[in-house]
């Protein structure tokens, strides 16, 4: 079996496992609780996205939450007090770091199927994700403590 032939359910499981690992080891939360989410996603949901590219395909993974939840996650990661002020740029940069950590966890789980995988650089968006008909997609909402976070996986249907 190759990464390209693995179904979205396999990628989704790897994404959830990587997020759970981050929640427990880096952020000190209990194991995540997973609920399903459907598209379209809520409007104006900021988040970080990172590409995982193989020789013949491309995936994007998203880690998105409401602004105040992004802020809470960032402060937890950096051992900041809840009342400390942070800018949106600071939040975006730290969310990119969290997304990169999750992307690395997904890659580590998939490398046994494809050694050509490359992890892209994360990018932060403040807006609405709208997959096209040319993309397969899946989304779960996981709890990082009291913060619900959308884990989004997009796969292009045609090779890159």
Short mmCIF file of C-alpha atoms in Angstrom, two decimals:
data_model
loop_
_atom_site.label_atom_id
_atom_site.label_comp_id
_atom_site.label_asym_id
_atom_site.label_seq_id
_atom_site.Cartn_x
_atom_site.Cartn_y
_atom_site.Cartn_z
CA UNK A 1 0.00 0.00 0.00
CA UNK A 2 1.24 3.50 -0.81
CA UNK A 3 0.38 6.84 0.70
CA UNK A 4 -1.43 7.78 -2.49
CA UNK A 5 -3.78 4.79 -2.20
CA UNK A 6 -4.51 5.29 1.49
CA UNK A 7 -7.99 6.64 2.02
CA UNK A 8 -8.84 9.91 3.72
CA UNK A 9 -9.86 7.97 6.83
CA UNK A 10 -6.25 6.84 7.27
CA UNK A 11 -4.97 10.41 6.92
CA UNK A 12 -7.65 11.65 9.30
CA UNK A 13 -6.62 9.08 11.91
CA UNK A 14 -2.97 10.10 11.56
CA UNK A 15 -3.92 13.77 11.91
CA UNK A 16 -5.95 13.11 15.06
CA UNK A 17 -3.16 10.98 16.54
CA UNK A 18 -0.59 13.71 15.84
CA UNK A 19 -2.85 16.36 17.40
CA UNK A 20 -3.44 14.16 20.45
CA UNK A 21 0.30 13.66 20.82
CA UNK A 22 0.83 17.44 20.70
CA UNK A 23 -1.98 18.06 23.19
CA UNK A 24 -0.60 15.61 25.73
CA UNK A 25 3.17 15.98 25.36
CA UNK A 26 3.70 19.64 24.48
CA UNK A 27 0.65 21.32 25.96
CA UNK A 28 -0.03 19.08 28.97
CA UNK A 29 -3.68 18.40 28.18
CA UNK A 30 -5.64 15.21 28.68
CA UNK A 31 -6.21 13.05 25.57
CA UNK A 32 -8.29 14.89 22.99
CA UNK A 33 -11.99 14.21 22.59
CA UNK A 34 -13.00 13.93 18.94
CA UNK A 35 -16.26 14.96 17.28
CA UNK A 36 -17.03 15.05 13.59
CA UNK A 37 -17.42 18.27 11.67
CA UNK A 38 -18.91 18.91 8.28
CA UNK A 39 -18.23 21.37 5.50
CA UNK A 40 -18.77 24.22 5.11
CA UNK A 41 -16.71 25.18 8.13
CA UNK A 42 -17.65 28.13 10.31
CA UNK A 43 -16.92 31.48 8.69
CA UNK A 44 -13.86 33.45 9.70
CA UNK A 45 -12.10 30.56 11.41
CA UNK A 46 -8.41 31.52 11.69
CA UNK A 47 -5.83 28.79 11.52
CA UNK A 48 -2.54 27.47 10.23
CA UNK A 49 -2.13 25.17 7.26
CA UNK A 50 0.86 23.11 6.24
CA UNK A 51 1.40 21.03 3.11
CA UNK A 52 2.70 17.49 3.04
CA UNK A 53 3.85 16.79 -0.49
CA UNK A 54 4.84 13.48 -2.03
CA UNK A 55 6.25 12.73 -5.45
CA UNK A 56 2.76 12.38 -6.96
CA UNK A 57 0.26 14.06 -4.64
CA UNK A 58 -0.29 16.87 -2.17
CA UNK A 59 -2.13 17.14 1.14
CA UNK A 60 -2.83 20.19 3.25
CA UNK A 61 -3.53 19.99 6.94
CA UNK A 62 -5.26 22.71 8.90
CA UNK A 63 -5.30 23.52 12.60
CA UNK A 64 -8.00 26.17 13.12
CA UNK A 65 -9.99 27.66 16.01
CA UNK A 66 -11.71 30.87 17.05
CA UNK A 67 -9.29 33.73 17.77
CA UNK A 68 -9.73 33.53 21.53
CA UNK A 69 -9.07 29.78 21.45
CA UNK A 70 -5.96 30.30 19.31
CA UNK A 71 -4.79 32.84 21.88
CA UNK A 72 -5.42 30.41 24.75
CA UNK A 73 -3.49 27.62 23.04
CA UNK A 74 -0.57 29.91 22.29
CA UNK A 75 -0.39 31.15 25.86
CA UNK A 76 -0.48 27.58 27.13
CA UNK A 77 2.32 26.55 24.78
CA UNK A 78 4.50 29.48 25.88
CA UNK A 79 3.66 29.29 29.61
CA UNK A 80 2.09 32.74 29.55
CA UNK A 81 -0.45 34.09 31.99
CA UNK A 82 -4.04 34.36 30.70
CA UNK A 83 -4.03 38.16 31.12
CA UNK A 84 -0.77 38.73 29.22
CA UNK A 85 -1.31 40.63 26.00
CA UNK A 86 -0.29 39.21 22.64
CA UNK A 87 -0.70 40.55 19.12
CA UNK A 88 -2.48 38.76 16.30
CA UNK A 89 0.88 38.42 14.51
CA UNK A 90 2.31 36.72 17.59
CA UNK A 91 -0.67 34.35 17.72
CA UNK A 92 -0.36 33.57 14.01
CA UNK A 93 3.34 32.77 14.33
CA UNK A 94 2.80 30.48 17.31
CA UNK A 95 -0.17 28.75 15.65
CA UNK A 96 2.10 28.09 12.66
CA UNK A 97 4.51 26.40 15.05
CA UNK A 98 1.74 24.19 16.46
CA UNK A 99 0.58 23.27 12.94
CA UNK A 100 4.16 22.44 11.98
CA UNK A 101 4.43 20.11 14.97
CA UNK A 102 1.22 18.34 13.96
CA UNK A 103 2.39 18.15 10.34
CA UNK A 104 5.62 16.55 11.51
CA UNK A 105 3.61 14.00 13.48
CA UNK A 106 1.56 13.13 10.41
CA UNK A 107 4.69 12.81 8.28
CA UNK A 108 6.32 10.53 10.84
CA UNK A 109 3.28 8.24 10.70
CA UNK A 110 3.23 8.19 6.88
CA UNK A 111 6.92 7.90 6.02
CA UNK A 112 6.77 4.10 6.17
CA UNK A 113 4.48 4.27 3.14
CA UNK A 114 6.36 6.97 1.23
CA UNK A 115 9.90 8.19 1.86
CA UNK A 116 9.50 11.10 -0.59
CA UNK A 117 7.24 13.08 1.76
CA UNK A 118 8.27 16.69 2.34
CA UNK A 119 6.74 18.97 4.94
CA UNK A 120 6.06 22.49 3.68
CA UNK A 121 6.18 25.71 5.63
CA UNK A 122 3.05 26.59 7.59
CA UNK A 123 0.93 29.54 6.58
CA UNK A 124 -1.70 31.32 8.69
CA UNK A 125 -5.08 32.33 7.28
CA UNK A 126 -7.86 34.36 8.81
CA UNK A 127 -10.93 33.49 6.81
CA UNK A 128 -13.07 30.68 5.52
CA UNK A 129 -11.76 27.43 4.07
CA UNK A 130 -13.72 26.44 1.00
CA UNK A 131 -12.50 23.21 -0.62
CA UNK A 132 -13.25 22.82 -4.31
CA UNK A 133 -14.74 19.87 -6.14
CA UNK A 134 -11.17 18.85 -7.02
CA UNK A 135 -10.31 18.19 -3.37
CA UNK A 136 -11.22 15.41 -1.02
CA UNK A 137 -11.66 16.68 2.50
CA UNK A 138 -12.29 15.67 6.04
CA UNK A 139 -12.63 17.57 9.29
CA UNK A 140 -12.80 16.68 12.95
CA UNK A 141 -13.15 18.89 15.97
CA UNK A 142 -10.87 17.91 18.83
CA UNK A 143 -10.73 19.34 22.32
CA UNK A 144 -7.47 20.80 23.53
CA UNK A 145 -8.62 21.27 27.10
CA UNK A 146 -11.54 23.69 26.85
CA UNK A 147 -10.61 24.78 23.33
CA UNK A 148 -12.33 23.13 20.36
CA UNK A 149 -9.96 22.97 17.39
CA UNK A 150 -10.80 22.02 13.80
CA UNK A 151 -8.40 19.54 12.22
CA UNK A 152 -8.79 19.77 8.46
CA UNK A 153 -7.27 17.53 5.81
CA UNK A 154 -7.47 18.31 2.10
CA UNK A 155 -6.20 16.07 -0.69
CA UNK A 156 -6.10 16.96 -4.35
CA UNK A 157 -7.91 14.34 -6.42
CA UNK A 158 -5.48 14.56 -9.31
CA UNK A 159 -1.72 14.08 -9.01
CA UNK A 160 0.44 17.17 -8.59
#
